[in-house]
Coordinates of C-alpha atoms in Angstrom, one line a residue:
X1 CA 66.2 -30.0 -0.3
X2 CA 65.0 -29.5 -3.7
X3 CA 62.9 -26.1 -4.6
X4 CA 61.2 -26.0 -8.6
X5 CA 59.7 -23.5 -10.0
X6 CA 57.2 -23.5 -12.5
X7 CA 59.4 -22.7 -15.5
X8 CA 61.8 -25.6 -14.7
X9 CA 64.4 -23.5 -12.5
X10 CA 65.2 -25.8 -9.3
X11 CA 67.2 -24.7 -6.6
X12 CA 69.2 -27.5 -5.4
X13 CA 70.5 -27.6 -1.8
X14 CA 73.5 -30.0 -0.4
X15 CA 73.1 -31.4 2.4
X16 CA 76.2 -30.0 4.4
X17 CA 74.6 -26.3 3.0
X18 CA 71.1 -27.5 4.9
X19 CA 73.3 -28.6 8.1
X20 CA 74.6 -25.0 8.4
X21 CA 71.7 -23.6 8.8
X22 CA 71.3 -25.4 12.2
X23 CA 74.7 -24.7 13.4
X24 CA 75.9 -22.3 15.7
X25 CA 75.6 -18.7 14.2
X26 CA 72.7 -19.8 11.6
X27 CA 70.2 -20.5 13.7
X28 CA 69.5 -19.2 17.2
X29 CA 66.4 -19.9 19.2
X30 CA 66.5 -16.5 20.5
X31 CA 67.0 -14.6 17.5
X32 CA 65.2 -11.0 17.6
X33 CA 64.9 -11.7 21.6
X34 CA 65.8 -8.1 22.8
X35 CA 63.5 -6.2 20.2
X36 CA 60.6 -8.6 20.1
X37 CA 60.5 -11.7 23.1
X38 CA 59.8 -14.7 20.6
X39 CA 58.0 -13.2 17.7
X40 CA 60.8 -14.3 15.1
X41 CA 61.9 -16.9 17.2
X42 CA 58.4 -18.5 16.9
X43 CA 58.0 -17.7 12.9
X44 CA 61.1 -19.4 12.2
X45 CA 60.4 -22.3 14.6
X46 CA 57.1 -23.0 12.9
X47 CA 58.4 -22.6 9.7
X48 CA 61.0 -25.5 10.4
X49 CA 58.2 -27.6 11.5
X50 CA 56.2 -27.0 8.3
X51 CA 59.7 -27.4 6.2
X52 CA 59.5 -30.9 7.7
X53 CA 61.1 -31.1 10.8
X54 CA 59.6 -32.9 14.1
X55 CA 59.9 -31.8 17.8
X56 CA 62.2 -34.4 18.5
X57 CA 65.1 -32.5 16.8
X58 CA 67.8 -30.8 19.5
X59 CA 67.5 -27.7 17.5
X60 CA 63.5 -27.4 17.7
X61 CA 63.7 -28.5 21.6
X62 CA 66.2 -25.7 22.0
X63 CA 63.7 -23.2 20.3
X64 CA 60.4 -24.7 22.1
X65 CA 62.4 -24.1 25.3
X66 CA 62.9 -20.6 24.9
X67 CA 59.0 -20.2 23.6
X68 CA 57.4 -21.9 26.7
X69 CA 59.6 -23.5 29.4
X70 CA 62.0 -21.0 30.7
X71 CA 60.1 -18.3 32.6
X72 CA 63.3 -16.8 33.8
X73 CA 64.3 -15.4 30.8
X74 CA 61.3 -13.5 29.8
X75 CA 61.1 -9.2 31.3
X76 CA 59.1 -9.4 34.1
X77 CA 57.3 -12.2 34.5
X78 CA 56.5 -15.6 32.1
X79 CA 53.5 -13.8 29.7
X80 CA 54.4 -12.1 26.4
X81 CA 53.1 -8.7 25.8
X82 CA 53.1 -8.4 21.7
X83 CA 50.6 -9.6 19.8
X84 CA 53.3 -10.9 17.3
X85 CA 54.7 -12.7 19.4
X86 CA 52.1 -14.4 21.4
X87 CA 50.0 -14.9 18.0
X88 CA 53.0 -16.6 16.6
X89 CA 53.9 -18.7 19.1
X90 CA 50.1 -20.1 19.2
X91 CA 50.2 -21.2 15.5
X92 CA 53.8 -23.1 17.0
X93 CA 51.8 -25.0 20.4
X94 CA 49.2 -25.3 17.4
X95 CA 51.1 -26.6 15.0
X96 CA 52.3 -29.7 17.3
X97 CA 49.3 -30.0 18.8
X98 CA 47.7 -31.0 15.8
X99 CA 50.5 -33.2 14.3
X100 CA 52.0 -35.0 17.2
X101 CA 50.8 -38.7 18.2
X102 CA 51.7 -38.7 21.8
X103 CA 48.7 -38.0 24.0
X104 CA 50.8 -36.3 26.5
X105 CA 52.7 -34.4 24.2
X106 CA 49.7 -33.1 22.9
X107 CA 48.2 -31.8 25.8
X108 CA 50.9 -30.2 26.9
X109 CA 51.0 -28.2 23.6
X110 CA 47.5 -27.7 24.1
X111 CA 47.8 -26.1 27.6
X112 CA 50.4 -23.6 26.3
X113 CA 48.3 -23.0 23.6
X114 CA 45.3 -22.1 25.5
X115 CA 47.3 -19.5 27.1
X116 CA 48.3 -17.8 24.5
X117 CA 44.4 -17.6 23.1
X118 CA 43.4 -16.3 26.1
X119 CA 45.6 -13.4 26.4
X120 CA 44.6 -13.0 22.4
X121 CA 41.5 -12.7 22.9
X122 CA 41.2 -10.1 25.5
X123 CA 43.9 -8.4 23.8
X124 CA 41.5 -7.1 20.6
X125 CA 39.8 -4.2 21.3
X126 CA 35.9 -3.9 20.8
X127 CA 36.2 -2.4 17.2
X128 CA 38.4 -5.4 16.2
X129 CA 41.5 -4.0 16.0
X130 CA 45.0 -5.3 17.7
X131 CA 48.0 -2.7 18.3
X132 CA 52.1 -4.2 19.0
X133 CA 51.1 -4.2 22.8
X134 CA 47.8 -5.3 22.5
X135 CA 47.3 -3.7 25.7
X136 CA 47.3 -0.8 27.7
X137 CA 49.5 -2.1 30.7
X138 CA 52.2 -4.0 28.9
X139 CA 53.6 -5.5 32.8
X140 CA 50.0 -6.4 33.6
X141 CA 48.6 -9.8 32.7
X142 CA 44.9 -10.3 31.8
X143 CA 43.6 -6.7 30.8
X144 CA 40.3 -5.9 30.5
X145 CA 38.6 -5.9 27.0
X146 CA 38.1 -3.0 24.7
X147 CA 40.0 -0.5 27.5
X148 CA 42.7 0.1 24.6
X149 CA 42.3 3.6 23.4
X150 CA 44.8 3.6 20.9
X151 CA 44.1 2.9 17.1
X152 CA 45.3 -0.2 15.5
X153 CA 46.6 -1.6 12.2
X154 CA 45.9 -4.6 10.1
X155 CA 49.1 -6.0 10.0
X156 CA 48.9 -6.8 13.9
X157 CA 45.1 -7.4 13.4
X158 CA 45.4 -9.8 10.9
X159 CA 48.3 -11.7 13.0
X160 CA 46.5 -11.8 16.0
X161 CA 43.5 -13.3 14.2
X162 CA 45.7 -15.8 12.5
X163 CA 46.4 -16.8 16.3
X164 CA 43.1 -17.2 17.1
X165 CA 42.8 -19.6 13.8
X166 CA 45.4 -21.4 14.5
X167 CA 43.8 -22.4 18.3
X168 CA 40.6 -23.1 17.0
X169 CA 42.5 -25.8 14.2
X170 CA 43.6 -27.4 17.6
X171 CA 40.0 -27.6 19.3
X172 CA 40.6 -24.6 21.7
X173 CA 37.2 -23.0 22.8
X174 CA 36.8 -19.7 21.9
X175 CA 34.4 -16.5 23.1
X176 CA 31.7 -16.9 20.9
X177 CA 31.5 -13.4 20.3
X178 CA 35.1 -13.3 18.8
X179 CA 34.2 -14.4 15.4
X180 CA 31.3 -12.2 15.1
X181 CA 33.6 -9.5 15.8
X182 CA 36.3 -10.1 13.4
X183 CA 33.7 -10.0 10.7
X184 CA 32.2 -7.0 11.1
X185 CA 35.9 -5.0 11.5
X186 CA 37.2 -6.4 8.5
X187 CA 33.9 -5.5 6.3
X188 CA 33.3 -2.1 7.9
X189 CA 37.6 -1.5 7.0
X190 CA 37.5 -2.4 3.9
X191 CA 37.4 0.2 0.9
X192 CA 34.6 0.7 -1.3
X193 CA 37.3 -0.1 -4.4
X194 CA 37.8 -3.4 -2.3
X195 CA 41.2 -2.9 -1.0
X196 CA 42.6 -2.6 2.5
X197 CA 44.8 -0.2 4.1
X198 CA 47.7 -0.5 6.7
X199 CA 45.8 2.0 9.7
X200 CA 42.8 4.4 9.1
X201 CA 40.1 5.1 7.2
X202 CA 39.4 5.7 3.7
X203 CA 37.8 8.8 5.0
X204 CA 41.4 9.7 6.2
X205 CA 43.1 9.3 3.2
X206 CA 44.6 5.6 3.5
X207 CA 45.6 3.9 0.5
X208 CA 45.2 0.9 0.4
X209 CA 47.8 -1.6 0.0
X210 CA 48.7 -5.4 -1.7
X211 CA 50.1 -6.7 1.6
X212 CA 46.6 -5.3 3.7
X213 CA 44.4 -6.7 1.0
X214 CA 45.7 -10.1 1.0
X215 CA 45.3 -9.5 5.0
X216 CA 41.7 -9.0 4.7
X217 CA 40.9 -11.5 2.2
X218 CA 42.9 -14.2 4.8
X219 CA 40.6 -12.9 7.5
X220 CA 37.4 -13.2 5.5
X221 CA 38.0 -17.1 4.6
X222 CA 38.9 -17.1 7.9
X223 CA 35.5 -16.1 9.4
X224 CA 33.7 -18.2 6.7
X225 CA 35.8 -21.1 8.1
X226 CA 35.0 -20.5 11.6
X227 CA 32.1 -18.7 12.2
X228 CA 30.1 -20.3 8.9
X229 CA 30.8 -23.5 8.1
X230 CA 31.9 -24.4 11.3
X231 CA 28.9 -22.7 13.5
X232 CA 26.3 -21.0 11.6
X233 CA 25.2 -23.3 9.0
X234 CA 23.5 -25.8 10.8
X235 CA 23.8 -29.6 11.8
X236 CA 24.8 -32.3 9.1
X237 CA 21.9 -35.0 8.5
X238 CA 23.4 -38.0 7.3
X239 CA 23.1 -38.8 3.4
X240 CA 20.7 -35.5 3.4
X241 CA 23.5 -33.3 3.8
X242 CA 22.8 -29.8 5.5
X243 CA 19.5 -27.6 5.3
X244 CA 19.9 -24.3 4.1
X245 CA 18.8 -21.0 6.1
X246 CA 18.1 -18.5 3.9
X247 CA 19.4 -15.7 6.4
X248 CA 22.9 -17.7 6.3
X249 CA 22.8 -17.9 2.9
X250 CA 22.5 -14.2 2.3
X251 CA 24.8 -13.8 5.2
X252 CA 27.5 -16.0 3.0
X253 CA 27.0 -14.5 -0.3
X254 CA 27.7 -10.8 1.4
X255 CA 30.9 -11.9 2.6
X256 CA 32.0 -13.7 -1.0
X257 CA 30.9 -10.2 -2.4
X258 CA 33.4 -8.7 -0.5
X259 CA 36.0 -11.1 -1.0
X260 CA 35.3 -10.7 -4.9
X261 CA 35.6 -7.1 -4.8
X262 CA 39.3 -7.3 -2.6
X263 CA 40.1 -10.0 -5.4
X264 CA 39.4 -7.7 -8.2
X265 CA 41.6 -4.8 -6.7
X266 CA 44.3 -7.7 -6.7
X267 CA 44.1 -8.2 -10.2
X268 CA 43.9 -4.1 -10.8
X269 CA 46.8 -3.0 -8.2
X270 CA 48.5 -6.5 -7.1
X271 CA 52.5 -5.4 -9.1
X272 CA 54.0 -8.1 -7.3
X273 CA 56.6 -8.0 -4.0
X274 CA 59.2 -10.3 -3.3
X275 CA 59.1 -9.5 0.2
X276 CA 58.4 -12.6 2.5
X277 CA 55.9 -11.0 4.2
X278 CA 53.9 -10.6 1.1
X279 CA 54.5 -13.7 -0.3
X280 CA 53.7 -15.8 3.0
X281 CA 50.3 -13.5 3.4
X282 CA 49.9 -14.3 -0.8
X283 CA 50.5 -18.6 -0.2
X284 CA 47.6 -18.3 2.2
X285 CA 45.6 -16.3 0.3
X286 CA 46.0 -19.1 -2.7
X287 CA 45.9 -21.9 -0.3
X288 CA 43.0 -21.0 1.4
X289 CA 40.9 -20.0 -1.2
X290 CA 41.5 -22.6 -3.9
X291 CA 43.0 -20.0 -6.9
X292 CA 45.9 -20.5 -8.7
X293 CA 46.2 -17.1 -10.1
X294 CA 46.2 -14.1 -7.8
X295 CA 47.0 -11.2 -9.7
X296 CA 48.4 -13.8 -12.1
X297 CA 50.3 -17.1 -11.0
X298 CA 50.9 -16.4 -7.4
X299 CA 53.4 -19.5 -7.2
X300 CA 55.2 -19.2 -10.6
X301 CA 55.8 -15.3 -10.1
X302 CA 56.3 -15.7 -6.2
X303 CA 59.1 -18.5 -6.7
X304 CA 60.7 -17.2 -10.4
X305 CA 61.1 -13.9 -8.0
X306 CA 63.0 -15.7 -4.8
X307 CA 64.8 -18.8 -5.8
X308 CA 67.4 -17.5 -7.4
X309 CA 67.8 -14.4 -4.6
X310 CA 68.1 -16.9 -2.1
X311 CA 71.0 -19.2 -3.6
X312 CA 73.0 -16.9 -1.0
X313 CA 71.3 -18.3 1.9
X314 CA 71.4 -21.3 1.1
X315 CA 75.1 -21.3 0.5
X316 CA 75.7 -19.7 4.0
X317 CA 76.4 -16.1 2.9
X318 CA 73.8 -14.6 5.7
X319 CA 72.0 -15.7 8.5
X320 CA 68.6 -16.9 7.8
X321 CA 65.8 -14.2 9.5
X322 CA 62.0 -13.9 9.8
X323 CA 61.5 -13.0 6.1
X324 CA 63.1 -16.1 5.3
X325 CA 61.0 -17.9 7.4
X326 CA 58.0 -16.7 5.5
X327 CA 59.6 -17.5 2.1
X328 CA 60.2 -21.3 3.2
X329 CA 56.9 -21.7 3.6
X330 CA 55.4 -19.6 0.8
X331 CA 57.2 -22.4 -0.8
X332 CA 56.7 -25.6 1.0
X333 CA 52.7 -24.8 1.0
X334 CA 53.1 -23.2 -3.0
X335 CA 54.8 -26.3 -4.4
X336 CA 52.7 -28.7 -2.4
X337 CA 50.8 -31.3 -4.8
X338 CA 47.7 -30.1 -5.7
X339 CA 44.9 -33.2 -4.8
X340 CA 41.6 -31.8 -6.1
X341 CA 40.4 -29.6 -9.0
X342 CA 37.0 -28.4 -8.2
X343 CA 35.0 -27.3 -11.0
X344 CA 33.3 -23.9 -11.4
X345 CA 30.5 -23.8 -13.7
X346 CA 27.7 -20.9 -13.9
X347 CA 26.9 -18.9 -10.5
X348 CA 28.6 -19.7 -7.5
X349 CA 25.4 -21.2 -5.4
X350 CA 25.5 -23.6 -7.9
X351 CA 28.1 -25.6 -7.5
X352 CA 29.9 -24.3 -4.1
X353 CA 27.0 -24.8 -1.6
X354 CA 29.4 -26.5 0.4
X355 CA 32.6 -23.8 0.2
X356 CA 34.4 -25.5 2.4
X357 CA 34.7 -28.9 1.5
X358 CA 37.5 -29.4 -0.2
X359 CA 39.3 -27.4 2.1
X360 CA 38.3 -29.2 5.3
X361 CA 39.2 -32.3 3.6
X362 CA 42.7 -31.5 1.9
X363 CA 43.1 -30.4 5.6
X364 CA 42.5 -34.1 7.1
X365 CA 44.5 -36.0 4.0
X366 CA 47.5 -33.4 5.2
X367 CA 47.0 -34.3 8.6
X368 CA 46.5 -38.0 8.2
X369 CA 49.3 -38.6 5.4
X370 CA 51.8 -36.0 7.3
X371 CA 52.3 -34.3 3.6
X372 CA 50.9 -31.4 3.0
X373 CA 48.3 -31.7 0.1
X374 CA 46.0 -28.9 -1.2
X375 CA 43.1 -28.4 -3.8
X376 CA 42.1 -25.6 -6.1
X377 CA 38.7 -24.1 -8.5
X378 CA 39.2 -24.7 -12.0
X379 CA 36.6 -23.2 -14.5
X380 CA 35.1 -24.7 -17.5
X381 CA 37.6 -22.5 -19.9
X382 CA 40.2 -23.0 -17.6
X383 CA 43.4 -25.0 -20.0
X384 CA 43.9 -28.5 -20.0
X385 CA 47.3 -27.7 -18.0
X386 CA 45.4 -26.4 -15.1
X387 CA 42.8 -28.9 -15.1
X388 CA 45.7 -31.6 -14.8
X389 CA 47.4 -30.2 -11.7
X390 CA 45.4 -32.6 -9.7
X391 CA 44.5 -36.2 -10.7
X392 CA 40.5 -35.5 -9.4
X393 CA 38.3 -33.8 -10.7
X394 CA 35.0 -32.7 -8.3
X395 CA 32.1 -31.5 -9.6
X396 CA 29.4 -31.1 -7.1
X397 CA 25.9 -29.5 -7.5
X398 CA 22.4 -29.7 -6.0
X399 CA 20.6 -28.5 -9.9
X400 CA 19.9 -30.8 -12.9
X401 CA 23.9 -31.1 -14.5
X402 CA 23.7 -29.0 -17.9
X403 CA 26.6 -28.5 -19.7
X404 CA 27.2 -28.1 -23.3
X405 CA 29.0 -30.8 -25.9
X406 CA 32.2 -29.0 -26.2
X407 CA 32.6 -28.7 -22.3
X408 CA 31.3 -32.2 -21.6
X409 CA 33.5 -33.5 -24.3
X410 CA 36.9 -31.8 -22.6
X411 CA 35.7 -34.0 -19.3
X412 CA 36.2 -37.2 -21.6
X413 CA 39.6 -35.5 -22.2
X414 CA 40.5 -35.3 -18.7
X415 CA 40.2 -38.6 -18.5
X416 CA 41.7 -39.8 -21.4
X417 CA 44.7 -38.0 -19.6
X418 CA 44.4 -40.0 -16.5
X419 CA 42.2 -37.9 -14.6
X420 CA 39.6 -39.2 -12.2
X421 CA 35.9 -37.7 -11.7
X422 CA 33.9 -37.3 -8.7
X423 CA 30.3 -36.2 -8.4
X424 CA 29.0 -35.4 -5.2
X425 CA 24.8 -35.0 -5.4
X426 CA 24.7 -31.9 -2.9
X427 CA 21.8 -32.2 -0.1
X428 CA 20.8 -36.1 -2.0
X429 CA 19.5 -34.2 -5.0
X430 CA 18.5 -36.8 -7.5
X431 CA 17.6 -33.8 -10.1
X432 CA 22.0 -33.8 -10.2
X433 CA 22.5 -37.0 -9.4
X434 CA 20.8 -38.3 -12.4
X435 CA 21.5 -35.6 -14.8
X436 CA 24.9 -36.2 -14.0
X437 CA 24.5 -40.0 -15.1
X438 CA 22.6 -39.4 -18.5
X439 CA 25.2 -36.7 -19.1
X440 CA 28.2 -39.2 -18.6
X441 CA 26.4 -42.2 -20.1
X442 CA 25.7 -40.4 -23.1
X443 CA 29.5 -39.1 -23.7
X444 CA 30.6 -42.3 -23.5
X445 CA 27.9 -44.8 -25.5
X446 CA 30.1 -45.2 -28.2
X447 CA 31.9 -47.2 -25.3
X448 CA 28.8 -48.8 -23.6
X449 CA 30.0 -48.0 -20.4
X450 CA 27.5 -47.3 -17.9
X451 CA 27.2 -47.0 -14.0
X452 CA 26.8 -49.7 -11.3
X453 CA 26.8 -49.8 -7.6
X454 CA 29.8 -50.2 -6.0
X455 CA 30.1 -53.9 -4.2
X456 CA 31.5 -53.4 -0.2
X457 CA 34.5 -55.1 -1.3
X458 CA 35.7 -53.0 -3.6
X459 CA 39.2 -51.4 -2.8
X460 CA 37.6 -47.8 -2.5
X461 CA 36.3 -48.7 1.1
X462 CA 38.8 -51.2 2.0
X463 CA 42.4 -49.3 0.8
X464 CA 42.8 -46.7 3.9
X465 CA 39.4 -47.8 5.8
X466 CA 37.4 -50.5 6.0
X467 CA 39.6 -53.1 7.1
X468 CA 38.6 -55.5 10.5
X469 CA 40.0 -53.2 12.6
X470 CA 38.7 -50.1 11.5
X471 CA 35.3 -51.3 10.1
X472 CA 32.4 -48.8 8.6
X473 CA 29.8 -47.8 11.0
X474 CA 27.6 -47.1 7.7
X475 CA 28.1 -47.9 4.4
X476 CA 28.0 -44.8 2.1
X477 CA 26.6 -45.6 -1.6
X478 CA 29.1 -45.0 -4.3
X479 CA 28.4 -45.0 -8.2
X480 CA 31.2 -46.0 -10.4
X481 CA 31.6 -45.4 -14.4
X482 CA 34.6 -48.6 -15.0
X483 CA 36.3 -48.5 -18.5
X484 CA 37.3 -52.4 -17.7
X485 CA 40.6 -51.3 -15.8
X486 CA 39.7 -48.8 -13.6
X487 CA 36.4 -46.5 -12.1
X488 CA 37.4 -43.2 -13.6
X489 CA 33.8 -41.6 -12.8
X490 CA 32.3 -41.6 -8.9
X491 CA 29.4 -40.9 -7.9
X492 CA 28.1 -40.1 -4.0
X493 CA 24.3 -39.8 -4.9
X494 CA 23.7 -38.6 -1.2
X495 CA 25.3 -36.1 0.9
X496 CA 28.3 -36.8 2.9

């Protein structure tokens, strides 16, 4: 297993190293059992499974037994009563749910994992928060919501949450009332300098804190995932794309308020933390929102900071523990290729009507090509070296395409690099789609090149789809800029 930072460092690990980790002493399926039933036997589990190993593996079975198939050895009776636990163990049942072919398989995944949402969800209380217990009557099984009296903290809130995430990523139904709720603790928590603390108020004094923030702004994609894109903005019409409500709209642009404002205390307070729990909470704060710097370079600084720390473990000087966990996949997700730059030019509304896009569909590549891929927002001043992280370029917009000769001109560049453009005409708008062709035409007429239709042969809708066996319901229009070896500029001219 090979680990590279940015600055050319790579950690290189044998094979017989890797091997130790599985044996006897390194890794234990019940390690933390006493203190915590399953909570750091689930984190490391899950980040085994991400690190690349499948459920067919003797040490995995050994761990998945202990999570859900021995009742016996769980204090009185089979449920857990942490919300660390339970919510970790969900994003496990998730996790192969959502990445294992067998039908039967699945479901069973998906029946464990139901249990665990359940007990999650009438675990919060009715402000929002979660507590360790996450209920009143630890020995008691289904608790009644919002009877908790005690106050919470956002390190268990935001875990619990990420439980919840991880069922709905595997099709569990959900309260519809749970969402909803999340939102309005995390906006009514957060600080009016945009940070979040660990418990409290900012009437009480709280400070607030890097690893809290980063929990919040997790929580807040979250919600737009869930509640927004997924629920609230209306049905897809196909080729017109989806209609906009104006009250979701403003709904949307108050939560990307407060996600600016916790990213601008990031930049102001963020000093760095090499502690796995930071950097786990940082990777999905990165991944989830599509920016490569954080406070800086969250993946340079995070990696130049543990790679050479953990030359130790990987030798077999300690045993591996939940920290560790975290920093394996801070780095399996971090180093992942990036697939898609999305560009970012003037306000927001203009050219990320559809926020979660790229998101949703780095999500489906991942699942579909078993690799995890992911995609990021690159901005007109942005340096060439960040534009080329990903071979494609998406530039999507619903307003006439305006852009000045310098910036259009480092486009050409991009390409000249390699680099591969595609336009997406939000909700069929023909005032982008054909500004974005004059634009593109008129960079390159010392070329001639212009744009055609795409025939239904061509290799774009044939290479993964389109075959006899998996033929197209409905063919989607593509435009295609060719410079007589390859289409380095697509267009969609209506929304899909």
């Amino acid at each position: 297993m090979v680990f590279r930072t940015t600055d050319g460092k790579t950690l290189d690990v044998p094979a017989n190293q890797v091997k130790r980790v599985f044996e006897p002493g390194h890794f234990t399926a019940e390690y933390g059992y006493l203190t915590y039933p399953a909570g750091p036997s689930a984190l490391m589990t899950l980040a085994l499974l991400v690190a690349g190993l499948g459920d067919e593996r003797p040490e995995i079975q050994l761990a998945l037994k202990f999570l859900g198939n021995d009742p016996k050895r769980w204090p009185k009776g089979r449920r857990l009563s942490r919300t660390y636990c339970t919510a970790l163990r969900a994003a496990v049942w998730s996790y192969l749910a959502t990445h294992t072919r067998d039908p039967a398989r699945r479901e069973r995944y998906r029946r464990l994992l139901r249990l665990d949402a359940q007990w999650l969800a009438e675990a919060i209380h009715e402000s929002g928060w979660y507590t360790y217990s996450g209920q009143t009557k630890p020995d008691k099984w289904r608790p009644k919501p919002g009877t908790r009296s005690r106050a919470g903290d956002h390190s268990n809130t935001q875990v619990g949450v990420w439980g919840m995430w991880a069922a709905a990523n595997a099709y569990t139904e959900l309260p519809r009332w749970y969402w909803p709720l999340v939102e309005r603790h995390w906006l009514k928590n957060q600080f009016r300098n945009g940070g979040w603390c660990y418990s409290g108020t900012e009437a009480t004094g709280s400070q607030p804190r890097a690893t809290m923030t980063t929990a919040g702004l997790n929580c807040l994609y979250i919600v737009l995932d869930k509640l927004y894109a997924v629920r609230k903005q209306g049905a897809y019409v196909r080729f017109a794309g989806i209609k906009p409500n104006p009250k979701v709209q403003a709904e949307i642009a108050r939560l990307f308020e407060a996600i600016d404002r916790g990213l601008q205390w990031m930049e102001k307070h963020d000093r760095g933390s090499g502690s796995g729990y930071y950097l786990y909470g940082l990777e999905r704060l990165g991944v989830a929102s599509g920016l490569k710097y954080i406070g800086g370079d969250w993946y340079r600084r995070g990696a130049n900071y543990v790679v050479p720390r953990y030359r130790r473990l990987a030798g077999g000087a300690r045993r591996p523990g939940p920290y560790d966990a975290m920093v394996l996949m801070f780095l399996c997700y971090g180093r992942a290729p990036v697939l898609f730059n999305k560009l970012a030019y003037g306000p927001q509304e203009k050219w990320n009507y559809y926020f979660r896009d790229l998101h949703y569909l780095c999500r489906y590549i991942t699942w579909m090509s078993e690799r995890i891929y992911k995609w990021q927002i690159v901005g007109l001043d942005a340096p060439m070296h960040d534009w080329r992280d990903a071979p494609i370029l998406y530039i999507a917009g619903r307003e006439p395409f305006k852009l000045t000769d310098e910036q259009l001109a480092k486009l050409r560049t991009y390409c000249d690099y390699g680099g591969t453009i595609v336009a997406h005409a939000d909700l069929r708008s023909n005032a982008f789609a054909d500004s974005f062709k004059q634009a593109m035409v008129k960079l390159y007429e010392d070329r001639g090149y212009e744009f055609r239709t795409l025939s239904a042969d061509h290799p774009i809708y044939r290479t993964h789809f389109g075959q006899d066996d998996t033929p197209w319901r409905v063919h989607i229009p593509i435009q295609g800029m060719s410079d007589g070896v390859r289409d380095f500029v697509l267009l969609f001219p209506v929304g899909i």
